[in-house]
Every structure is written in C-alpha cells, then in structure tokens.
Rosetta silent file (secondary structure, phi, psi, omega in degrees, C-alpha in Angstrom):
SEQUENCE: XXXXXXXXXXXXXXXXXXXXXXXXXXXXXXXXXXXXXXXXXXXXXXXXXXXXXXXXXXXXXXXXXXXXXXXXXXXXXXXXXXXXXXXXXXXXXXXXXXXXXXXXXXXXXXXXXXXXXXXXXXXXXXXXXXXXXXXXXXXXXXXXXXXXXXXXXXXXXXXXXXXXXXXXXXXXXXXXXXXXXXXXXXXXXXXXXXXXXXXXXXXXXXXXXXXXXXXXXXXXXXXXXXXXXXXXXXXXXXXXXXXXXXXXXXXXXXXXXXXXXXXXXXXXXXXXXXXXXXXXXXXXXXXXXXXXXXXXXXXXXXXXXXXXXXXXXXXXXXXXXXXXXXXXXXXXXXXXXX
SCORE:     score description
SCORE:     0.000 S_00000001
   1 L     0.000  167.154 -157.898  139.033  123.171  114.784 S_00000001
   2 L  -101.519  164.847 -156.732  137.441  125.868  113.473 S_00000001
   3 L   -74.666  171.431  170.712  133.590  126.080  113.437 S_00000001
   4 L  -122.777  108.384  150.133  131.231  126.314  110.095 S_00000001
   5 L   -56.018  145.584 -157.003  127.808  128.494  110.557 S_00000001
   6 L  -112.594  117.694  151.751  124.623  126.904  109.185 S_00000001
   7 L   -16.898  -86.789 -169.299  123.253  130.209  106.802 S_00000001
   8 L   -41.103 -178.291  157.269  120.115  129.096  106.323 S_00000001
   9 L  -121.018   86.095  172.202  117.079  129.447  108.921 S_00000001
  10 L  -160.215  142.583  167.309  116.598  125.282  108.874 S_00000001
  11 L   -61.932 -165.089 -159.973  116.991  122.752  110.604 S_00000001
  12 L   179.265  139.103 -174.374  120.086  120.392  110.386 S_00000001
  13 L   149.601  171.197  157.886  121.349  116.699  111.905 S_00000001
  14 L   -83.619  146.090 -177.345  121.570  113.232  111.383 S_00000001
  15 E  -102.210  117.551 -130.209  119.400  110.139  111.287 S_00000001
  16 E  -131.295   66.263 -145.862  122.686  108.012  113.025 S_00000001
  17 E  -144.812    4.380  158.010  121.682  104.534  111.493 S_00000001
  18 L   -92.336  -60.306  174.237  125.830  104.034  110.498 S_00000001
  19 L   -16.126   -9.319 -178.447  125.538  103.023  114.427 S_00000001
  20 L    87.982  107.429  179.150  123.900  100.064  113.056 S_00000001
  21 H   -43.641  -67.285 -161.031  120.403   98.380  113.348 S_00000001
  22 H   -91.802  124.939  148.965  121.191   95.363  114.385 S_00000001
  23 H   138.939  -22.946 -141.255  123.593   95.957  117.763 S_00000001
  24 H  -119.382  -74.944  162.163  123.392  100.193  117.720 S_00000001
  25 H  -101.964    3.667 -175.190  119.653  100.634  116.961 S_00000001
  26 L  -109.572  174.694 -167.339  117.266   98.313  117.184 S_00000001
  27 E  -126.454 -179.543 -131.168  116.362   96.555  120.596 S_00000001
  28 L   -58.241 -166.292  165.959  116.633   93.732  122.490 S_00000001
  29 L   -42.259  -54.390  174.651  113.848   90.279  122.761 S_00000001
  30 L   -44.372  -23.088 -152.960  112.632   92.958  125.693 S_00000001
  31 L    76.390  -35.139 -165.231  112.505   96.201  124.131 S_00000001
  32 L   -92.931  161.816 -142.634  115.246   97.199  125.269 S_00000001
  33 E  -102.421  137.801 -166.241  117.532   99.202  123.847 S_00000001
  34 L   -24.900  107.463  155.483  121.988   98.886  122.732 S_00000001
  35 E  -109.139  155.462 -153.243  123.675  100.663  125.786 S_00000001
  36 L  -112.708 -158.314 -176.808  127.017  100.556  125.936 S_00000001
  37 L   -74.606   72.205 -177.032  129.429   99.512  128.504 S_00000001
  38 L  -176.920    8.539  167.231  129.134  102.516  130.637 S_00000001
  39 L    74.154  -16.901  168.752  125.421  101.516  130.638 S_00000001
  40 L   -65.448  147.334  164.760  124.767  104.511  127.967 S_00000001
  41 E   -74.346  126.382 -155.369  122.802  104.386  125.372 S_00000001
  42 L   -68.111  -76.023 -165.382  124.649  103.899  121.926 S_00000001
  43 H   -50.989  -34.671  158.246  122.702  106.189  120.111 S_00000001
  44 H   -76.148  -17.600  178.854  123.195  108.633  122.430 S_00000001
  45 H   -66.103  -61.079 -154.022  126.489  107.958  123.309 S_00000001
  46 H   -86.810  -31.484  138.118  127.343  108.753  119.196 S_00000001
  47 H    -2.717  -78.332 -155.998  125.202  111.798  119.037 S_00000001
  48 H   -76.927  -28.936  168.443  126.721  113.849  121.791 S_00000001
  49 H   -94.371   -5.084  145.434  130.329  112.767  119.705 S_00000001
  50 H   -44.636  -35.829  177.576  129.035  113.744  116.704 S_00000001
  51 H   -63.138  -30.814 -107.931  128.175  117.073  118.778 S_00000001
  52 L  -138.431   -7.904 -145.609  131.314  117.050  120.266 S_00000001
  53 L  -141.082  -25.155 -175.963  133.451  116.079  117.090 S_00000001
  54 L   -87.952  160.617  177.267  131.711  118.161  113.899 S_00000001
  55 L   -74.523  -45.830  159.272  132.682  121.025  112.565 S_00000001
  56 L  -115.874  139.708 -160.256  128.905  121.915  112.350 S_00000001
  57 L   -68.460  125.666  174.199  126.824  122.374  115.379 S_00000001
  58 L   -88.613 -164.968  168.376  123.612  120.054  114.276 S_00000001
  59 L  -153.618   35.653 -177.416  120.448  121.020  116.066 S_00000001
  60 L  -148.420 -171.957 -177.786  118.529  118.093  115.150 S_00000001
  61 L   167.711  147.577 -172.899  118.372  114.234  115.228 S_00000001
  62 L  -131.455  126.501  161.545  115.957  111.940  113.345 S_00000001
  63 E  -164.696  168.474 -133.564  115.886  108.092  114.695 S_00000001
  64 E   -94.577  132.489  157.990  113.922  104.959  114.249 S_00000001
  65 E  -114.330  116.913  171.118  111.441  103.790  116.492 S_00000001
  66 L  -121.477 -176.466 -176.634  110.261  100.446  116.875 S_00000001
  67 L   -82.882  160.490 -147.501  107.379   98.605  117.953 S_00000001
  68 L    89.887  -18.804 -177.323  107.847   96.695  121.410 S_00000001
  69 L   -79.247  177.928 -163.999  110.453   99.352  122.856 S_00000001
  70 L   -43.783 -173.881  144.000  110.895   99.282  126.303 S_00000001
  71 L  -112.013 -161.079  122.772  108.992  102.861  127.193 S_00000001
  72 L   117.902  -40.870  171.447  111.225  103.600  129.986 S_00000001
  73 H   -79.305  -73.793  176.650  114.433  103.230  127.332 S_00000001
  74 H   -41.422  -55.764  176.869  112.532  105.855  125.000 S_00000001
  75 H   -35.125 -113.134  177.092  111.588  107.791  127.360 S_00000001
  76 H    -1.438  -30.675  171.291  115.467  108.135  128.289 S_00000001
  77 H  -111.922   91.245  -58.693  116.500  108.570  124.439 S_00000001
  78 H    99.051  -76.535 -169.530  113.845  111.467  123.984 S_00000001
  79 H   -89.031    3.224  139.244  115.323  112.815  126.588 S_00000001
  80 L   -36.603  -22.068 -167.642  118.568  112.335  125.636 S_00000001
  81 L  -143.344    2.335  105.841  118.572  114.359  122.300 S_00000001
  82 L   -14.686  -69.548  163.528  117.058  116.376  124.146 S_00000001
  83 L   -67.195  -14.681 -162.120  119.547  117.373  126.441 S_00000001
  84 L  -115.165    5.026  168.268  122.486  117.403  124.051 S_00000001
  85 L    43.697   67.711 -132.846  119.881  119.862  122.629 S_00000001
  86 L  -110.508  112.280  146.793  119.167  118.352  119.964 S_00000001
  87 L   -20.846  108.990  169.576  115.520  118.643  117.911 S_00000001
  88 L   -91.498  157.328  169.773  114.282  115.134  118.270 S_00000001
  89 L  -146.951  136.800  118.337  112.328  113.335  114.868 S_00000001
  90 E   -31.962   91.829 -177.766  110.932  110.059  114.607 S_00000001
  91 E  -109.995  117.153  134.118  110.698  107.487  111.602 S_00000001
  92 E   -53.181   75.028  136.554  108.040  104.932  113.000 S_00000001
  93 L   -11.427  134.051 -166.463  109.283  101.359  112.099 S_00000001
  94 L  -136.442  127.212  164.576  106.303   99.509  110.887 S_00000001
  95 L   -83.359 -151.590  154.674  104.704   95.609  111.719 S_00000001
  96 L    62.727  -22.285 -178.722  101.669   93.292  111.526 S_00000001
  97 L   144.875 -147.812 -169.034  101.762   93.339  107.501 S_00000001
  98 L   -92.387  135.117 -175.395  101.088   95.198  104.567 S_00000001
  99 L  -101.172   27.910  169.265   99.659   98.370  104.550 S_00000001
 100 L   -90.886  -33.149 -167.709   98.450   98.304  101.444 S_00000001
 101 L   -98.304  110.313  164.925   95.830   95.341  102.070 S_00000001
 102 L     5.882  -80.799 -165.552   92.496   96.031  103.754 S_00000001
 103 L   -61.410  -51.813 -160.695   92.415   92.487  105.507 S_00000001
 104 L   -60.200  -25.072 -125.925   96.013   94.034  107.075 S_00000001
 105 H   -73.448  -62.897  145.993   94.641   97.205  108.412 S_00000001
 106 H     6.489  -44.409 -179.724   93.580   96.249  111.532 S_00000001
 107 H   -68.469  -63.968 -123.740   97.433   94.609  112.253 S_00000001
 108 H   -72.378  -47.401 -179.883   99.068   97.257  111.238 S_00000001
 109 H    -3.729  -74.166  154.639   97.111   99.916  112.916 S_00000001
 110 H   -15.276  -50.412 -168.162   98.954   99.439  116.310 S_00000001
 111 H  -107.014   27.005  163.217  102.470  100.074  115.956 S_00000001
 112 H   -93.217  -54.655 -178.012  101.922  103.315  114.070 S_00000001
 113 H   -39.294  -62.052  173.822   99.538  104.241  116.460 S_00000001
 114 H   -68.660    7.579  161.405  102.526  103.514  119.278 S_00000001
 115 H  -112.353  -32.027  156.014  104.801  105.072  117.722 S_00000001
 116 H   -34.540  -87.367  178.943  102.187  108.469  117.044 S_00000001
 117 H   -18.561  -51.342  168.681  101.960  108.075  121.048 S_00000001
 118 H   -87.852  -22.246  166.953  104.907  108.331  121.770 S_00000001
 119 H   -79.043  -43.924  176.820  106.010  111.749  119.532 S_00000001
 120 L   -56.541  -28.536 -170.318  102.379  113.158  121.047 S_00000001
 121 L   -86.940  -69.592 -170.813  103.958  112.167  124.569 S_00000001
 122 L  -116.599   86.243  138.357  106.971  114.087  124.299 S_00000001
 123 L    40.817   58.416  171.676  105.531  117.269  122.415 S_00000001
 124 L  -102.464  155.710  169.528  107.471  115.634  118.939 S_00000001
 125 L  -155.285   15.454  163.374  106.526  117.382  115.959 S_00000001
 126 E  -144.721  138.085 -179.439  107.900  115.789  112.536 S_00000001
 127 E  -148.850  139.517 -168.972  106.993  112.043  112.628 S_00000001
 128 E  -131.904 -165.188  174.376  107.933  110.087  109.363 S_00000001
 129 L   173.525  172.364  178.320  107.371  106.329  107.786 S_00000001
 130 L  -128.199    7.994  167.046  107.602  104.152  105.372 S_00000001
 131 L   -16.127   -3.907  178.658  104.067  102.840  106.093 S_00000001
 132 L   -77.465  -35.105  175.520  103.455  102.146  102.050 S_00000001
 133 L  -133.764  164.470  151.743  104.323   98.215  101.383 S_00000001
 134 L   -74.454 -165.960 -164.520  106.449   95.804  103.728 S_00000001
 135 L  -114.099  143.450  179.538  110.071   95.986  103.116 S_00000001
 136 L    40.247   58.674 -179.840  111.512   93.426  100.773 S_00000001
 137 L   -53.221  151.603  128.611  107.953   91.004  100.485 S_00000001
 138 L   -80.575  152.660 -175.490  108.906   88.073   98.938 S_00000001
 139 L    89.715  -87.843 -154.214  106.881   87.166   96.274 S_00000001
 140 L   -21.002  123.173  164.154  105.380   91.238   95.973 S_00000001
 141 L  -116.852 -158.993 -160.751  105.018   92.387   92.600 S_00000001
 142 L  -109.478  143.900 -162.675  104.371   95.659   91.393 S_00000001
 143 L  -100.020  157.361  162.962  100.813   96.933   91.584 S_00000001
 144 L  -163.513  165.602 -167.090   99.666   99.519   88.656 S_00000001
 145 L    68.978 -146.828 -174.670   96.206  101.111   86.893 S_00000001
 146 H   -75.213   11.802  171.916   93.755  100.497   89.080 S_00000001
 147 H   -92.216  -54.216  139.881   95.274   98.156   91.559 S_00000001
 148 H   -14.146  -43.245 -175.598   97.472  101.180   92.340 S_00000001
 149 H   -72.167  -53.936  162.715   94.827  103.257   92.529 S_00000001
 150 H    -5.826  -59.528 -146.660   93.362  100.934   95.302 S_00000001
 151 H   -78.377  -21.321 -168.581   96.738  100.962   97.281 S_00000001
 152 H  -103.152  -21.941 -178.437   96.147  104.593   97.483 S_00000001
 153 H   -76.501  -35.977 -153.090   92.708  105.051   98.311 S_00000001
 154 H   -82.831  -22.949 -176.408   93.496  101.653  100.925 S_00000001
 155 H  -108.520    3.627  163.929   96.876  103.775  102.444 S_00000001
 156 H  -108.706  -12.922  177.159   95.192  106.922  102.835 S_00000001
 157 H   -52.633  -69.749  177.604   91.615  105.104  104.583 S_00000001
 158 H   -85.703   10.827  147.913   94.600  103.946  107.151 S_00000001
 159 H  -102.280   -8.327  147.215   96.571  106.856  108.027 S_00000001
 160 H   -40.455  -78.010 -136.423   93.286  109.165  108.089 S_00000001
 161 H   -65.530  -44.764 -160.139   92.245  106.676  110.746 S_00000001
 162 H   -63.604  -46.620 -160.494   95.389  106.334  112.264 S_00000001
 163 H   -84.428  -28.777  172.297   95.923  109.920  112.880 S_00000001
 164 H   -53.516  -53.140 -169.039   91.692  110.588  113.476 S_00000001
 165 H   -86.513   -6.343 -168.693   91.763  107.766  116.607 S_00000001
 166 H   -81.000  -39.567 -133.141   95.616  109.313  117.364 S_00000001
 167 L    44.676    9.386  155.569   93.573  112.843  117.644 S_00000001
 168 H    24.039 -112.073 -161.879   96.580  114.147  115.689 S_00000001
 169 H   -29.350  -19.117 -167.227   95.260  117.132  114.756 S_00000001
 170 H   -99.124   20.631 -160.941   95.055  118.021  118.698 S_00000001
 171 L  -132.610 -156.710 -172.599   98.740  117.049  119.477 S_00000001
 172 L   -65.209 -112.749  118.119  102.665  118.635  118.937 S_00000001
 173 L   104.154   50.053 -155.605  102.231  116.520  115.480 S_00000001
 174 L   -88.345  -44.661 -160.605  102.769  119.769  112.685 S_00000001
 175 E  -163.511  147.218 -162.521  103.594  117.092  109.860 S_00000001
 176 E  -137.480  123.895  167.587  103.885  113.113  109.128 S_00000001
 177 E   -60.534  125.204  149.448  106.717  112.263  106.436 S_00000001
 178 E  -127.138  156.230 -175.461  106.578  109.337  104.384 S_00000001
 179 L  -108.958  166.462  -62.096  109.721  107.823  102.506 S_00000001
 180 L   123.934   92.195  157.449  109.054  106.159   99.319 S_00000001
 181 L   -53.540 -177.081  174.062  111.778  103.331   98.875 S_00000001
 182 L  -124.935  162.088 -155.672  113.988  101.859   95.913 S_00000001
 183 L   -64.797 -150.553 -103.403  112.842   98.908   94.327 S_00000001
 184 L   -17.050  -10.522  178.646  114.167   95.713   95.750 S_00000001
 185 L  -100.619  -18.957  176.474  113.358   97.156   99.159 S_00000001
 186 L  -123.590  150.074  164.432  109.215   98.283   97.530 S_00000001
 187 L   -87.975  -79.422 -157.897  107.999   96.633   94.900 S_00000001
 188 L   -84.755  -18.802  171.172  105.287   99.274   94.302 S_00000001
 189 L  -136.902   83.471 -160.255  105.743  102.811   95.487 S_00000001
 190 L  -119.520  -10.093  138.833  109.302  103.260   94.522 S_00000001
 191 L  -128.881 -143.037  -98.474  109.818  106.670   93.506 S_00000001
 192 H  -126.742  -47.872 -153.781  109.122  110.806   94.054 S_00000001
 193 H   -98.754  -38.048 -175.925  105.579  110.406   92.116 S_00000001
 194 H   -72.077  -55.138 -162.678  103.809  107.504   93.415 S_00000001
 195 H   -47.917  -65.097  139.963  104.975  108.495   96.717 S_00000001
 196 H   -11.706  -20.411 -139.146  103.186  112.352   95.719 S_00000001
 197 L  -130.771    2.845  166.293  100.274  110.567   94.369 S_00000001
 198 L  -101.484  -46.756 -160.258   99.701  109.414   98.313 S_00000001
 199 L  -104.991    7.972 -153.310  100.226  111.935   99.814 S_00000001
 200 L  -119.373  -18.529 -130.120   98.378  114.322   97.475 S_00000001
 201 L  -109.951  -79.259 -160.741   95.486  111.735   97.617 S_00000001
 202 L   -40.359  -39.750 -178.608   95.763  111.633  101.920 S_00000001
 203 H   -58.783  -45.066 -175.935   95.922  115.612  102.170 S_00000001
 204 H   -71.583    9.653  154.382   92.945  116.278  100.055 S_00000001
 205 H   -79.791  -30.458 -173.560   90.812  113.541  102.194 S_00000001
 206 H  -104.240  -32.560 -154.593   91.974  116.014  105.123 S_00000001
 207 L   130.862  -71.203 -161.608   91.888  119.165  104.156 S_00000001
 208 L  -116.712 -177.758  163.196   95.479  120.555  104.799 S_00000001
 209 L  -136.323   87.568  160.192   98.486  119.233  103.916 S_00000001
 210 L  -110.060  -16.191  164.646  100.131  117.988  106.850 S_00000001
 211 E   -62.186  179.031  173.286  101.394  114.537  105.205 S_00000001
 212 E  -172.661  146.770  106.644  104.087  115.332  102.817 S_00000001
 213 E     9.514   98.307  165.776  106.546  113.470  100.746 S_00000001
 214 E   -95.480  117.504 -157.873  110.149  112.794  102.359 S_00000001
 215 E   -81.527  127.059  138.111  112.582  113.787   99.275 S_00000001
 216 E  -103.959   97.483  -98.271  115.496  111.055  100.083 S_00000001
 217 H   -92.720  -14.648 -103.394  118.498  112.155   97.592 S_00000001
 218 H  -141.092  -29.169 -172.123  119.287  108.152   97.986 S_00000001
 219 H   -99.448  -79.046  176.268  115.858  106.694   96.619 S_00000001
 220 H   -32.252  -70.627 -163.953  115.333  109.377   93.718 S_00000001
 221 L   -43.236  -50.933 -167.248  118.910  108.590   92.595 S_00000001
 222 L   -77.036  -11.401 -173.627  117.784  104.985   92.788 S_00000001
 223 L   -93.491 -174.263 -178.737  114.474  105.067   91.194 S_00000001
 224 L   -77.970   42.313 -158.564  113.467  104.881   87.404 S_00000001
 225 L   -89.958  177.963  139.041  112.852  109.033   87.273 S_00000001
 226 L  -131.570  172.188 -145.526  115.635  111.081   86.426 S_00000001
 227 H   -54.644  -43.948 -167.551  116.915  114.327   88.075 S_00000001
 228 H   -70.815  -13.686 -163.016  115.111  116.740   85.846 S_00000001
 229 H   -94.587  -29.638  160.731  111.433  114.438   86.337 S_00000001
 230 H  -110.430   18.045  169.984  112.324  114.527   90.085 S_00000001
 231 H   -71.306  -42.433  172.612  113.455  118.340   90.521 S_00000001
 232 H   -32.103  -51.657  168.708  109.664  118.531   89.087 S_00000001
 233 L   -99.667   -7.386  164.078  107.718  116.825   91.158 S_00000001
 234 H   -86.942  -47.840 -173.972  109.377  118.714   94.103 S_00000001
 235 H   -47.299  -16.755 -155.807  108.758  121.958   92.015 S_00000001
 236 H  -119.980  -29.485  158.496  105.305  120.986   92.650 S_00000001
 237 H   -54.121  -63.185  167.772  105.106  119.448   95.862 S_00000001
 238 H   -25.797  -31.695 -152.983  106.727  122.861   97.092 S_00000001
 239 H   -76.224  -33.918 -174.050  103.992  124.272   94.996 S_00000001
 240 H  -111.495   43.638 -174.979  100.917  122.629   97.373 S_00000001
 241 L    47.747   12.022 -178.915  103.008  122.102  100.516 S_00000001
 242 L   -64.983  -14.773 -179.357  103.907  118.491  100.028 S_00000001
 243 E  -139.048  152.300  175.482  107.296  118.540  101.374 S_00000001
 244 E  -160.844    1.804 -143.788  109.256  119.668  103.795 S_00000001
 245 E  -148.505  138.830  177.655  111.865  117.264  104.989 S_00000001
 246 E  -147.723  157.308 -145.066  115.095  115.847  102.591 S_00000001
 247 E  -119.961  106.905 -165.318  117.087  113.182  103.221 S_00000001
 248 L  -104.133   66.377  174.981  120.721  114.061  102.223 S_00000001
 249 L  -104.542  144.369 -149.045  121.893  110.234  101.069 S_00000001
 250 L   -92.026  161.722 -162.035  124.106  108.777   98.708 S_00000001
 251 L   -96.428  128.663 -149.432  122.239  106.836   96.098 S_00000001
 252 L    47.454  -58.617 -169.214  122.820  103.019   96.172 S_00000001
 253 L   -76.520  -18.559  179.532  125.699  102.547   98.487 S_00000001
 254 L    75.210    2.217  163.818  124.101  104.200  101.261 S_00000001
 255 L  -131.308 -113.181  165.085  127.404  105.538  102.614 S_00000001
 256 L   -45.901  131.450 -153.740  129.612  108.289  101.891 S_00000001
 257 L   -67.264    6.766 -161.185  127.689  111.646  100.499 S_00000001
 258 L  -105.256   33.036 -177.472  130.850  111.767   98.333 S_00000001
 259 L  -149.221   74.697 -176.010  129.325  108.743   95.748 S_00000001
 260 L  -117.937   -9.335 -164.747  126.652  110.048   95.317 S_00000001
 261 L    65.462    9.055  138.679  126.868  110.846   91.957 S_00000001
 262 L   123.429  -18.726  135.169  125.429  114.199   92.015 S_00000001
 263 H     6.639 -107.986 -144.927  121.710  113.273   93.730 S_00000001
 264 H   -53.459  -39.580  174.527  122.231  115.035   96.638 S_00000001
 265 H   -36.180  -69.484  176.206  123.421  118.463   95.094 S_00000001
 266 H   -54.072   -0.376 -156.261  121.265  118.294   92.425 S_00000001
 267 H  -131.276  -43.200 -148.182  117.746  117.205   94.468 S_00000001
 268 H   -73.521  -53.594 -153.665  119.098  119.508   97.644 S_00000001
 269 L   -78.446    0.910  166.224  119.649  122.635   95.125 S_00000001
 270 L  -126.770   21.771  -98.967  115.814  122.083   94.149 S_00000001
 271 L  -177.667  -84.511 -179.933  114.345  121.159   97.455 S_00000001
 272 L   -47.428  -31.182  163.011  115.939  124.581   98.618 S_00000001
 273 L   -60.235  -30.318 -159.705  114.242  126.712   95.350 S_00000001
 274 L   -99.179   21.825  142.757  110.728  126.008   96.415 S_00000001
 275 L    89.245 -119.725  157.956  111.073  127.929   99.150 S_00000001
 276 L    -5.202   12.275 -154.298  109.817  125.209  101.763 S_00000001
 277 L  -110.127  112.611  176.482  112.546  123.016  102.681 S_00000001
 278 L  -126.381   13.717  162.108  112.847  123.196  106.698 S_00000001
 279 L  -159.428  111.108  151.785  114.929  119.978  107.489 S_00000001
 280 E   -62.408  110.653 -172.657  118.170  118.135  106.482 S_00000001
 281 E  -131.139  142.422 -170.382  119.519  114.984  107.946 S_00000001
 282 L  -106.014  143.158  155.828  122.494  113.761  106.389 S_00000001
 283 E  -116.983  144.111  168.733  121.735  110.145  106.546 S_00000001
 284 E  -150.146  163.580  176.005  124.134  106.539  106.111 S_00000001
 285 E  -119.767  150.811 -145.606  124.247  103.333  106.894 S_00000001
 286 L   -85.829  144.616  167.046  127.137  101.060  108.203 S_00000001
 287 L   -58.681  -70.628  174.859  128.161   98.687  105.274 S_00000001
 288 L   -80.695   17.956  158.112  127.702   95.122  107.454 S_00000001
 289 L   -44.916  125.035 -156.045  125.131   95.610  108.988 S_00000001
 290 H   -30.543  -56.831 -168.600  123.145   92.596  109.895 S_00000001
 291 H  -124.026   73.384  145.305  120.214   93.643  108.840 S_00000001
 292 H  -167.223   45.262  142.261  120.443   94.567  106.029 S_00000001
 293 L   118.141  166.485 -175.786  121.691   91.955  104.500 S_00000001
 294 L   -91.390  -29.392  171.077  119.728   90.598  102.897 S_00000001
 295 L   -75.792   10.687 -143.494  119.838   94.138  100.635 S_00000001
 296 L  -151.737  -11.088 -158.568  123.245   93.606  100.446 S_00000001
 297 L  -131.157  -33.318  166.274  122.712   90.333   98.620 S_00000001
 298 L   -86.904   18.523 -179.964  120.265   91.958   95.812 S_00000001
 299 L  -167.966  117.168 -148.830  122.076   95.034   95.054 S_00000001
 300 L   -95.026  -41.481  146.131  125.617   94.597   95.741 S_00000001
 301 L    -2.417  -89.344 -178.719  126.679   98.261   95.361 S_00000001
 302 L   -23.493  -21.337  173.532  125.412   98.290   98.989 S_00000001
 303 L  -136.340   93.742 -159.315  128.096   96.965  101.071 S_00000001
 304 L  -158.239  112.012  112.348  130.502   98.521   99.194 S_00000001
 305 L    32.270  -38.795 -150.716  133.293  100.399  101.956 S_00000001
 306 L   -95.148   52.080  162.588  133.474  104.239  101.703 S_00000001
 307 L   -57.619  -41.847 -134.222  134.918  105.479  104.476 S_00000001
 308 L    32.162   72.666  152.885  138.238  105.297  103.341 S_00000001
 309 L   117.704  -15.229 -151.681  140.441  105.074  105.869 S_00000001
 310 L   -83.100  156.673  151.799  137.736  107.251  108.115 S_00000001
 311 L   -78.418  174.629 -158.055  135.290  105.860  111.140 S_00000001
 312 H   -69.656  -41.755 -163.647  131.458  105.905  110.003 S_00000001
 313 H   -53.249  -52.984  177.836  131.313  109.010  112.859 S_00000001
 314 H   -48.532  -59.106  174.328  133.938  110.960  110.472 S_00000001
 315 H   -13.633  -88.658  171.672  132.592  109.976  107.721 S_00000001
 316 H   -48.878    0.955 -173.454  129.163  111.775  108.906 S_00000001
 317 H   -69.570  -84.307 -158.056  131.047  114.610  110.291 S_00000001
 318 H    -7.543  -52.580 -170.989  132.457  114.763  106.565 S_00000001
 319 H   -62.294  -62.987  174.711  128.758  114.897  105.294 S_00000001
 320 H   -13.224  -31.446 -108.911  127.657  117.103  107.996 S_00000001
 321 H  -151.837  -72.299 -144.979  130.644  119.794  106.991 S_00000001
 322 H   -70.698  -33.613  178.286  130.231  119.126  102.804 S_00000001
 323 H   -65.141  -45.740  172.208  126.258  119.651  103.340 S_00000001
 324 H   -58.970  -54.248  166.127  126.506  122.888  105.227 S_00000001
 325 H   -66.891  -62.505 -178.365  128.964  124.271  102.470 S_00000001
 326 H   -48.415  -24.722  177.821  125.975  123.336   99.935 S_00000001
 327 H   -95.742  -30.902  179.768  123.235  125.120  101.715 S_00000001
 328 H   -33.985  -75.864 -167.750  125.933  128.003  102.890 S_00000001
 329 H   -65.427    5.638  172.982  126.260  128.522   99.095 S_00000001
 330 H   -77.778  -89.535 -145.609  122.395  128.280   98.163 S_00000001
 331 H   -42.817  -44.035 -134.858  121.667  131.268  100.794 S_00000001
 332 L   -94.401  -21.480 -172.105  125.397  133.426   99.388 S_00000001
 333 L   -93.823  -12.687  174.071  123.625  132.164   95.356 S_00000001
 334 L    50.071   50.157  149.236  120.164  133.362   96.455 S_00000001
 335 L  -146.837   10.885  139.101  118.364  130.421   95.660 S_00000001
 336 L  -169.566  160.257 -177.578  116.533  130.109   99.021 S_00000001
 337 L   -34.501  123.286  170.491  115.997  132.292  101.797 S_00000001
 338 L   -58.696    0.000    0.000  118.939  133.052  105.109 S_00000001
C-alpha cells in the first residue's frame, strides 16, 4: 500500500481503547497487565500491528494507566512504546473519591501522584486525566452557581498540590491535559466551557499555561453546546495557550469516525486555526467492552457496532487516514502551519 505522509509538524497517534479496557488495558487484581499467548503485552501487540498496517505512520500513543499497576509491567509498556518509535503520553485513571469534594482530597491525591511519578520516571512530557469528578457516580447532581465555583476552587487546590508535592514543574512534564466527559458519565464538567473555567483558574494560580483542556470531539458533540459555541471557546483557549491536544473521536457511538456527524472536521479545523494544536489522537471504543456496559445501558447509541465488516484495527487505521487527509488539506488551504 502507498503510505500517506503527514504534512503538519505535529504528533499524530492513537488511544488504543479499541482493544477494550476489560481484557486489554485494565490490570488484574495483582496489578498485572493483560498479555497474549506469546507473553507480550496486548497493548504493545496492537500498537505494533497498527504501525505495520496503517498507511499513516503514527508517531505517538496515549495509554491509560491505572492505580495499582505492577511497576515492572508499566516500565515494560512504556519501554515497548518507545521501541516502536512512538512518543508515549499517559492518561491517568483516578481512584479514591470525588476530586471536587474537599473531604476526599487526601484520598484522591495518591492515584494522581502515582501517575505523575510514573510519567516523570519515564520522561513523559504530556499527561492527561479526567480528574474533574467521579465517573458515572450514582445520585450525582450538577453543580451550578456558588457550588460550581467552589468545585473549581477545590480542583485547583488539589491539582496544584499534586504538582507541588511531585515537583512537576522541575520534571519532564510540559503539560497536564484535562478531559471533560459527556452527560451521563459526568454531571457537572460536561462541556468545554466548564472545563476551561477550571483550567483558566488553575493556570492563574500558578502563573503560567501548564494546565490545558483536552479537546475531545466526541464529548464536545455530546454536550449541550453547539459547534459554533465550542469553536468560540477553542479560539479563546488558543489565545491563552489553554489547549494543545485533540481527540478525534465520534460522538455517542465512539466508533468509526464516519459516525461523528461533522464534529471532528469542524472542531479539528477550529483547533488547527489557532496555531496551538500539537497532538492529535484517534480514539475508538469497542462496542462490547464489559467496562462500558453501564454506559451502553444509559446511552444505547454507544453500543452500536460501527465497524461495517472491518476489524477494530482496520477501523482505527481508516480513522488515522481520514484525520491525516484532513490535516494535510488544512495545510494545503493554509489554515494551519506546515
């Protein structure tokens, strides 16, 4: 097959969630990560497969890491990613409580510290998290007004504390990206404007643009804000260096990028036009992942098989090709730098 060269000088890769959290990414009760019959980590095998079969050569990958993961397995995974010629980015899973609740601050802190320490150990430059609130918390209610302001203040306090106690500002880490989620998954931080309210406050607290909003097209599309409203916030964030990472992921289905209803193209363009876009990641989820059963029950559109006769690996490669064509043509149309 002919290869497709990426024109803009950015990082392009995948988030390999399509191999499933349960059975692919989440460690067992002993912290050991899933492996194939050959003894190789499943995530390594898949990233290698994508490298070998994609018409586009990825240059990075973003991997989920979980509290309690065996240190040796984590070392092996990051080492494998580097051996594949990919820049590793880590997205830290949160445990211990509600990041917005002052009473849970000390309980949440260790899982974030562990992720930060792992990133520092391996020279990782970009970390990410969804550490706004608890995922799919039963009975959780949206916070507004003074309650929302208090939540933002607590989140600033927590994340600045993590950075200070981990000496992040004297480490390899250049940016910490925060991913808001759709309604159902979260109740309060469910759109780009609310995420930006926190990131802006956190950056004001430390005096520089270290914290950033992770712009995920799927979550933007599933929020209550229009494309135009999302693009306006992206422009504002670009002017303040408040973002640099984009997830090309389809709203609701989280499957084939052909189901995105225009959100990826629209928001990728908005991000590119700021001149601040540095990292683009294609992200698909497996429609039958046991870890996402609760989300499928709450949102039936999430459980649709969108592969249309392909394997998930092939569907991801198609996504890489589509996104690369978009990026190249943004360069061709002089809407982003080469």
